[in-house]
Amino acid sequence: MSGGLLVAGTTSDAGKSVVTAGICRWLVRRGVKVAPFKAQNMSLNSFVTREGAEIGRAQAMQARAARVEPTALMNPVLLKPGGDRSSQVVLMGRPVGEMSARGYHGGRQEALLGTVVDCLERLRDTYDAVICEGAGSPAEINLRRTDIVNMGIARAARFPVVVVGDIDRGGVFASFFGTTALLSAEDQSLIAGYLVNKFRGDVSLLEPGLEMLRGITGRQTYGVLPFAHGLGIDEEDGLRPAFKNSTALRGAVRESVVAPPHGDDVLRVAVCAVPLMSNFTDVDALAAEPGVVVRFVDRAEELADADLVIVPGTRGTVKALAWLRERGLADALVRHAAEGRPVLGICGGFQILGEHIEDEVESRAGHIDGLGLLPVRIRFDREKTLARPVGEALGAPVEGYEIHHGVADVHGGEAFFSDGRGHGLDGCRVGAVWGTHWHGSLESDEFRRRFLAEVARAAGRRFVCAPDTCFDALREEQLDRLGDLIEEHADTDALLRLIESGAPSGLPFIAPGAPGARA
């Protein structure tokens, strides 16, 4: 078997990431050597590969679904929004500078097409199949000329395209038709058909509409995936409303296992929904623990009943610190810590908890006083730290990954993570206040249990961690469920034909096509 497929969507959040992961897991279970690919990703949730390259977390999870090690080839271009209409451009896992959206779409993006095509071809040389994920919608006609992630890559590779639509939003038939009808004739020749996502109810009631859609487009629907809770993989889109307006996260609760607490009490974790929040997936391992309730907050009074407050990572440390002060959360954090109640800062959150920040790189704000909860001074370096460290904390093994420009000078307290021989590796702890640059550390099961036991003691809660929660196993179960969705609710024989042979010949053109399109 040799070939590939592009999973596009009618909109952002239509389900492209989960469908791509599901197809990868279904294929690898069939014995197919498969790899994921996304030419260009816009995300504040990123990951560090074994070779020290930064890629989107969604592609890392898709690689896991395919049971392969993630590499920079799977996500050659990563854009990390930083506010003020600009993003850091990460090329082949390394930052190459800041650029405005106008500057990027004005020429830089088009120039990268050769790079992304080369990465895709290298994957095709190694794997039986490559499942590509698009971005946004392929029918964004204002961006088609410089597109390298949707029809641009599909045309370069001659890959068939399946368009995913979220029927839970409504208007899915119009979205499928309109998406196709706004593409040029050559682009339309690659649109093989559609896949309905998040359907609730009796599929037989939908079938007449699917037949009518086939009649007017000449394209089949490759499956109707039912609505299912808890099937999302690590979220990626850096332009979700939650990042543009923190109030969109108010009261949001990370989806967790439905299980009672193992002890007498629950633990309440409040995550400050700072601007440009990055790698908020760090708290997923906490939400997976029975009896741990994780919610995002943006008001000082919401810290009152929190047993643990987390200041998460952020692409804008100085901006996040100013936001905490403006909303009264900074003072509430200081009071929380003064009462001996637990606080954890991760990456940018760790930097905020320190004494002061010297930033001539990210915000160029110069000297800024931090919250002073940890004896740490932060200096921003132009070189980004990208690493996959391992160590020990609280007597348990721990591993994580680092993505930061800030360099910490710790001059007091005790090291949070060590090498197990008494030498500090990262972070700082003073009483019930902890800080670290390591993302993902809470995914280490024994360390997480011991950390939560410390939190419970400091908070005076009779909370006991379940002894058998394995975050790695839960993640595998989730990926298997995605594979099951494809296997049970998609036309897998037809998908295999697409992957092996490409889009069917003779697909009809749907008027009007792209305005001013050139074939």
PDB file of N, CA and C in Angstrom, residues 71-139:
ATOM      1  N   THR A  71       8.232  13.664  14.618  1.00  0.00           N
ATOM      2  CA  THR A  71       9.402  14.380  14.131  1.00  0.00           C
ATOM      3  C   THR A  71       8.964  15.708  13.537  1.00  0.00           C
ATOM      4  N   ALA A  72       9.933  16.578  13.281  1.00  0.00           N
ATOM      5  CA  ALA A  72       9.640  17.880  12.684  1.00  0.00           C
ATOM      6  C   ALA A  72       9.065  17.742  11.283  1.00  0.00           C
ATOM      7  N   LEU A  73       9.333  16.628  10.601  1.00  0.00           N
ATOM      8  CA  LEU A  73       8.788  16.411   9.258  1.00  0.00           C
ATOM      9  C   LEU A  73       7.265  16.413   9.279  1.00  0.00           C
ATOM     10  N   MET A  74       6.666  16.053  10.405  1.00  0.00           N
ATOM     11  CA  MET A  74       5.212  15.932  10.490  1.00  0.00           C
ATOM     12  C   MET A  74       4.519  17.272  10.665  1.00  0.00           C
ATOM     13  N   ASN A  75       5.250  18.312  11.002  1.00  0.00           N
ATOM     14  CA  ASN A  75       4.696  19.661  11.158  1.00  0.00           C
ATOM     15  C   ASN A  75       5.817  20.671  10.902  1.00  0.00           C
ATOM     16  N   PRO A  76       6.182  20.856   9.639  1.00  0.00           N
ATOM     17  CA  PRO A  76       7.348  21.694   9.333  1.00  0.00           C
ATOM     18  C   PRO A  76       7.183  23.164   9.653  1.00  0.00           C
ATOM     19  N   VAL A  77       5.943  23.678   9.635  1.00  0.00           N
ATOM     20  CA  VAL A  77       5.724  25.095   9.928  1.00  0.00           C
ATOM     21  C   VAL A  77       4.742  25.213  11.094  1.00  0.00           C
ATOM     22  N   LEU A  78       5.185  25.874  12.145  1.00  0.00           N
ATOM     23  CA  LEU A  78       4.344  26.123  13.324  1.00  0.00           C
ATOM     24  C   LEU A  78       4.323  27.618  13.582  1.00  0.00           C
ATOM     25  N   LEU A  79       3.133  28.178  13.697  1.00  0.00           N
ATOM     26  CA  LEU A  79       2.960  29.596  14.012  1.00  0.00           C
ATOM     27  C   LEU A  79       2.443  29.709  15.436  1.00  0.00           C
ATOM     28  N   LYS A  80       3.138  30.507  16.255  1.00  0.00           N
ATOM     29  CA  LYS A  80       2.748  30.679  17.657  1.00  0.00           C
ATOM     30  C   LYS A  80       2.324  32.125  17.874  1.00  0.00           C
ATOM     31  N   PRO A  81       0.999  32.381  17.939  1.00  0.00           N
ATOM     32  CA  PRO A  81       0.514  33.754  18.085  1.00  0.00           C
ATOM     33  C   PRO A  81       1.072  34.414  19.334  1.00  0.00           C
ATOM     34  N   GLY A  82       1.432  35.694  19.179  1.00  0.00           N
ATOM     35  CA  GLY A  82       1.978  36.430  20.302  1.00  0.00           C
ATOM     36  C   GLY A  82       1.257  37.734  20.566  1.00  0.00           C
ATOM     37  N   GLY A  83       0.109  37.933  19.964  1.00  0.00           N
ATOM     38  CA  GLY A  83      -0.614  39.187  20.117  1.00  0.00           C
ATOM     39  C   GLY A  83      -0.138  40.196  19.093  1.00  0.00           C
ATOM     40  N   ASP A  84      -0.825  41.347  19.045  1.00  0.00           N
ATOM     41  CA  ASP A  84      -0.475  42.423  18.121  1.00  0.00           C
ATOM     42  C   ASP A  84      -0.398  41.914  16.681  1.00  0.00           C
ATOM     43  N   ARG A  85      -1.210  40.944  16.343  1.00  0.00           N
ATOM     44  CA  ARG A  85      -1.333  40.419  14.984  1.00  0.00           C
ATOM     45  C   ARG A  85      -0.033  39.824  14.455  1.00  0.00           C
ATOM     46  N   SER A  86       0.795  39.330  15.325  1.00  0.00           N
ATOM     47  CA  SER A  86       2.044  38.712  14.894  1.00  0.00           C
ATOM     48  C   SER A  86       2.193  37.343  15.529  1.00  0.00           C
ATOM     49  N   SER A  87       3.040  36.526  14.916  1.00  0.00           N
ATOM     50  CA  SER A  87       3.299  35.190  15.422  1.00  0.00           C
ATOM     51  C   SER A  87       4.781  34.875  15.299  1.00  0.00           C
ATOM     52  N   GLN A  88       5.242  34.009  16.197  1.00  0.00           N
ATOM     53  CA  GLN A  88       6.577  33.463  16.030  1.00  0.00           C
ATOM     54  C   GLN A  88       6.488  32.349  14.995  1.00  0.00           C
ATOM     55  N   VAL A  89       7.384  32.384  14.022  1.00  0.00           N
ATOM     56  CA  VAL A  89       7.421  31.362  12.984  1.00  0.00           C
ATOM     57  C   VAL A  89       8.456  30.315  13.379  1.00  0.00           C
ATOM     58  N   VAL A  90       8.005  29.076  13.524  1.00  0.00           N
ATOM     59  CA  VAL A  90       8.885  27.959  13.852  1.00  0.00           C
ATOM     60  C   VAL A  90       8.996  27.090  12.604  1.00  0.00           C
ATOM     61  N   LEU A  91      10.199  26.988  12.057  1.00  0.00           N
ATOM     62  CA  LEU A  91      10.432  26.249  10.826  1.00  0.00           C
ATOM     63  C   LEU A  91      11.296  25.033  11.118  1.00  0.00           C
ATOM     64  N   MET A  92      10.791  23.875  10.776  1.00  0.00           N
ATOM     65  CA  MET A  92      11.487  22.613  11.034  1.00  0.00           C
ATOM     66  C   MET A  92      11.907  22.504  12.497  1.00  0.00           C
ATOM     67  N   GLY A  93      10.998  22.954  13.371  1.00  0.00           N
ATOM     68  CA  GLY A  93      11.206  22.793  14.803  1.00  0.00           C
ATOM     69  C   GLY A  93      11.994  23.875  15.484  1.00  0.00           C
ATOM     70  N   ARG A  94      12.457  24.915  14.730  1.00  0.00           N
ATOM     71  CA  ARG A  94      13.275  25.968  15.325  1.00  0.00           C
ATOM     72  C   ARG A  94      12.686  27.336  14.999  1.00  0.00           C
ATOM     73  N   PRO A  95      12.651  28.253  15.981  1.00  0.00           N
ATOM     74  CA  PRO A  95      12.112  29.584  15.708  1.00  0.00           C
ATOM     75  C   PRO A  95      13.023  30.356  14.754  1.00  0.00           C
ATOM     76  N   VAL A  96      12.398  31.022  13.770  1.00  0.00           N
ATOM     77  CA  VAL A  96      13.181  31.796  12.800  1.00  0.00           C
ATOM     78  C   VAL A  96      12.802  33.266  12.804  1.00  0.00           C
ATOM     79  N   GLY A  97      11.909  33.692  13.694  1.00  0.00           N
ATOM     80  CA  GLY A  97      11.578  35.096  13.805  1.00  0.00           C
ATOM     81  C   GLY A  97      10.098  35.338  14.000  1.00  0.00           C
ATOM     82  N   GLU A  98       9.760  36.610  14.223  1.00  0.00           N
ATOM     83  CA  GLU A  98       8.377  37.046  14.372  1.00  0.00           C
ATOM     84  C   GLU A  98       7.913  37.635  13.047  1.00  0.00           C
ATOM     85  N   MET A  99       6.620  37.444  12.753  1.00  0.00           N
ATOM     86  CA  MET A  99       6.098  37.964  11.498  1.00  0.00           C
ATOM     87  C   MET A  99       4.620  38.277  11.653  1.00  0.00           C
ATOM     88  N   SER A 100       4.194  39.377  11.014  1.00  0.00           N
ATOM     89  CA  SER A 100       2.774  39.719  11.019  1.00  0.00           C
ATOM     90  C   SER A 100       2.029  38.800  10.075  1.00  0.00           C
ATOM     91  N   ALA A 101       0.719  38.721  10.253  1.00  0.00           N
ATOM     92  CA  ALA A 101      -0.090  37.897   9.361  1.00  0.00           C
ATOM     93  C   ALA A 101       0.022  38.405   7.929  1.00  0.00           C
ATOM     94  N   ARG A 102       0.022  39.728   7.751  1.00  0.00           N
ATOM     95  CA  ARG A 102       0.134  40.289   6.401  1.00  0.00           C
ATOM     96  C   ARG A 102       1.469  39.920   5.772  1.00  0.00           C
ATOM     97  N   GLY A 103       2.535  40.005   6.564  1.00  0.00           N
ATOM     98  CA  GLY A 103       3.849  39.668   6.038  1.00  0.00           C
ATOM     99  C   GLY A 103       3.959  38.200   5.685  1.00  0.00           C
ATOM    100  N   TYR A 104       3.354  37.353   6.513  1.00  0.00           N
ATOM    101  CA  TYR A 104       3.434  35.913   6.270  1.00  0.00           C
ATOM    102  C   TYR A 104       2.664  35.538   5.015  1.00  0.00           C
ATOM    103  N   HIS A 105       1.416  35.994   4.923  1.00  0.00           N
ATOM    104  CA  HIS A 105       0.601  35.651   3.766  1.00  0.00           C
ATOM    105  C   HIS A 105       1.007  36.459   2.533  1.00  0.00           C
ATOM    106  N   GLY A 106       1.800  37.505   2.739  1.00  0.00           N
ATOM    107  CA  GLY A 106       2.236  38.326   1.613  1.00  0.00           C
ATOM    108  C   GLY A 106       3.389  37.746   0.831  1.00  0.00           C
ATOM    109  N   GLY A 107       3.926  36.613   1.231  1.00  0.00           N
ATOM    110  CA  GLY A 107       5.008  36.028   0.452  1.00  0.00           C
ATOM    111  C   GLY A 107       5.757  34.917   1.150  1.00  0.00           C
ATOM    112  N   ARG A 108       5.935  35.029   2.462  1.00  0.00           N
ATOM    113  CA  ARG A 108       6.732  34.032   3.179  1.00  0.00           C
ATOM    114  C   ARG A 108       6.060  32.655   3.114  1.00  0.00           C
ATOM    115  N   GLN A 109       4.750  32.624   3.278  1.00  0.00           N
ATOM    116  CA  GLN A 109       4.050  31.342   3.291  1.00  0.00           C
ATOM    117  C   GLN A 109       4.225  30.616   1.966  1.00  0.00           C
ATOM    118  N   GLU A 110       4.039  31.344   0.865  1.00  0.00           N
ATOM    119  CA  GLU A 110       4.156  30.724  -0.448  1.00  0.00           C
ATOM    120  C   GLU A 110       5.561  30.186  -0.671  1.00  0.00           C
ATOM    121  N   ALA A 111       6.569  30.900  -0.152  1.00  0.00           N
ATOM    122  CA  ALA A 111       7.955  30.470  -0.332  1.00  0.00           C
ATOM    123  C   ALA A 111       8.256  29.178   0.416  1.00  0.00           C
ATOM    124  N   LEU A 112       7.424  28.849   1.415  1.00  0.00           N
ATOM    125  CA  LEU A 112       7.647  27.644   2.205  1.00  0.00           C
ATOM    126  C   LEU A 112       7.056  26.392   1.574  1.00  0.00           C
ATOM    127  N   LEU A 113       6.332  26.548   0.470  1.00  0.00           N
ATOM    128  CA  LEU A 113       5.689  25.387  -0.142  1.00  0.00           C
ATOM    129  C   LEU A 113       6.706  24.304  -0.499  1.00  0.00           C
ATOM    130  N   GLY A 114       7.862  24.710  -1.010  1.00  0.00           N
ATOM    131  CA  GLY A 114       8.881  23.734  -1.349  1.00  0.00           C
ATOM    132  C   GLY A 114       9.346  22.940  -0.147  1.00  0.00           C
ATOM    133  N   THR A 115       9.486  23.617   0.998  1.00  0.00           N
ATOM    134  CA  THR A 115       9.915  22.940   2.221  1.00  0.00           C
ATOM    135  C   THR A 115       8.891  21.911   2.666  1.00  0.00           C
ATOM    136  N   VAL A 116       7.619  22.301   2.686  1.00  0.00           N
ATOM    137  CA  VAL A 116       6.601  21.381   3.191  1.00  0.00           C
ATOM    138  C   VAL A 116       6.401  20.211   2.226  1.00  0.00           C
ATOM    139  N   VAL A 117       6.499  20.463   0.918  1.00  0.00           N
ATOM    140  CA  VAL A 117       6.380  19.363  -0.042  1.00  0.00           C
ATOM    141  C   VAL A 117       7.539  18.388   0.131  1.00  0.00           C
ATOM    142  N   ASP A 118       8.742  18.918   0.368  1.00  0.00           N
ATOM    143  CA  ASP A 118       9.900  18.050   0.596  1.00  0.00           C
ATOM    144  C   ASP A 118       9.698  17.185   1.837  1.00  0.00           C
ATOM    145  N   CYS A 119       9.169  17.771   2.914  1.00  0.00           N
ATOM    146  CA  CYS A 119       8.908  16.998   4.139  1.00  0.00           C
ATOM    147  C   CYS A 119       7.891  15.899   3.874  1.00  0.00           C
ATOM    148  N   LEU A 120       6.838  16.241   3.140  1.00  0.00           N
ATOM    149  CA  LEU A 120       5.810  15.248   2.833  1.00  0.00           C
ATOM    150  C   LEU A 120       6.399  14.113   1.992  1.00  0.00           C
ATOM    151  N   GLU A 121       7.226  14.448   1.026  1.00  0.00           N
ATOM    152  CA  GLU A 121       7.820  13.410   0.184  1.00  0.00           C
ATOM    153  C   GLU A 121       8.753  12.514   0.988  1.00  0.00           C
ATOM    154  N   ARG A 122       9.469  13.071   1.932  1.00  0.00           N
ATOM    155  CA  ARG A 122      10.345  12.252   2.776  1.00  0.00           C
ATOM    156  C   ARG A 122       9.529  11.282   3.619  1.00  0.00           C
ATOM    157  N   LEU A 123       8.373  11.739   4.104  1.00  0.00           N
ATOM    158  CA  LEU A 123       7.490  10.831   4.843  1.00  0.00           C
ATOM    159  C   LEU A 123       6.942   9.745   3.924  1.00  0.00           C
ATOM    160  N   ARG A 124       6.584  10.120   2.714  1.00  0.00           N
ATOM    161  CA  ARG A 124       6.034   9.139   1.772  1.00  0.00           C
ATOM    162  C   ARG A 124       7.068   8.077   1.395  1.00  0.00           C
ATOM    163  N   ASP A 125       8.345   8.472   1.422  1.00  0.00           N
ATOM    164  CA  ASP A 125       9.397   7.500   1.135  1.00  0.00           C
ATOM    165  C   ASP A 125       9.567   6.477   2.257  1.00  0.00           C
ATOM    166  N   THR A 126       9.105   6.841   3.464  1.00  0.00           N
ATOM    167  CA  THR A 126       9.322   6.003   4.640  1.00  0.00           C
ATOM    168  C   THR A 126       8.093   5.206   5.040  1.00  0.00           C
ATOM    169  N   TYR A 127       6.912   5.771   4.796  1.00  0.00           N
ATOM    170  CA  TYR A 127       5.675   5.177   5.297  1.00  0.00           C
ATOM    171  C   TYR A 127       4.795   4.691   4.152  1.00  0.00           C
ATOM    172  N   ASP A 128       3.925   3.735   4.479  1.00  0.00           N
ATOM    173  CA  ASP A 128       2.971   3.228   3.498  1.00  0.00           C
ATOM    174  C   ASP A 128       1.911   4.273   3.146  1.00  0.00           C
ATOM    175  N   ALA A 129       1.539   5.064   4.129  1.00  0.00           N
ATOM    176  CA  ALA A 129       0.498   6.071   3.928  1.00  0.00           C
ATOM    177  C   ALA A 129       0.792   7.282   4.797  1.00  0.00           C
ATOM    178  N   VAL A 130       0.427   8.458   4.294  1.00  0.00           N
ATOM    179  CA  VAL A 130       0.538   9.697   5.059  1.00  0.00           C
ATOM    180  C   VAL A 130      -0.842  10.333   5.108  1.00  0.00           C
ATOM    181  N   ILE A 131      -1.350  10.589   6.311  1.00  0.00           N
ATOM    182  CA  ILE A 131      -2.657  11.222   6.495  1.00  0.00           C
ATOM    183  C   ILE A 131      -2.416  12.675   6.889  1.00  0.00           C
ATOM    184  N   CYS A 132      -2.783  13.568   5.992  1.00  0.00           N
ATOM    185  CA  CYS A 132      -2.544  14.996   6.195  1.00  0.00           C
ATOM    186  C   CYS A 132      -3.773  15.658   6.822  1.00  0.00           C
ATOM    187  N   GLU A 133      -3.520  16.610   7.665  1.00  0.00           N
ATOM    188  CA  GLU A 133      -4.602  17.428   8.229  1.00  0.00           C
ATOM    189  C   GLU A 133      -4.528  18.819   7.641  1.00  0.00           C
ATOM    190  N   GLY A 134      -5.661  19.327   7.206  1.00  0.00           N
ATOM    191  CA  GLY A 134      -5.726  20.698   6.728  1.00  0.00           C
ATOM    192  C   GLY A 134      -5.861  21.674   7.886  1.00  0.00           C
ATOM    193  N   ALA A 135      -6.137  22.935   7.545  1.00  0.00           N
ATOM    194  CA  ALA A 135      -6.302  23.970   8.569  1.00  0.00           C
ATOM    195  C   ALA A 135      -7.459  24.874   8.180  1.00  0.00           C
ATOM    196  N   GLY A 136      -8.281  25.222   9.159  1.00  0.00           N
ATOM    197  CA  GLY A 136      -9.424  26.072   8.852  1.00  0.00           C
ATOM    198  C   GLY A 136     -10.282  25.425   7.784  1.00  0.00           C
ATOM    199  N   SER A 137     -10.510  26.151   6.699  1.00  0.00           N
ATOM    200  CA  SER A 137     -11.310  25.650   5.582  1.00  0.00           C
ATOM    201  C   SER A 137     -10.521  25.802   4.288  1.00  0.00           C
ATOM    202  N   PRO A 138     -10.631  24.845   3.369  1.00  0.00           N
ATOM    203  CA  PRO A 138      -9.961  25.006   2.081  1.00  0.00           C
ATOM    204  C   PRO A 138     -10.602  26.073   1.208  1.00  0.00           C
ATOM    205  N   ALA A 139     -11.796  26.554   1.601  1.00  0.00           N
ATOM    206  CA  ALA A 139     -12.519  27.536   0.798  1.00  0.00           C
ATOM    207  C   ALA A 139     -12.298  28.970   1.273  1.00  0.00           C
TER     208      ALA A 139
END
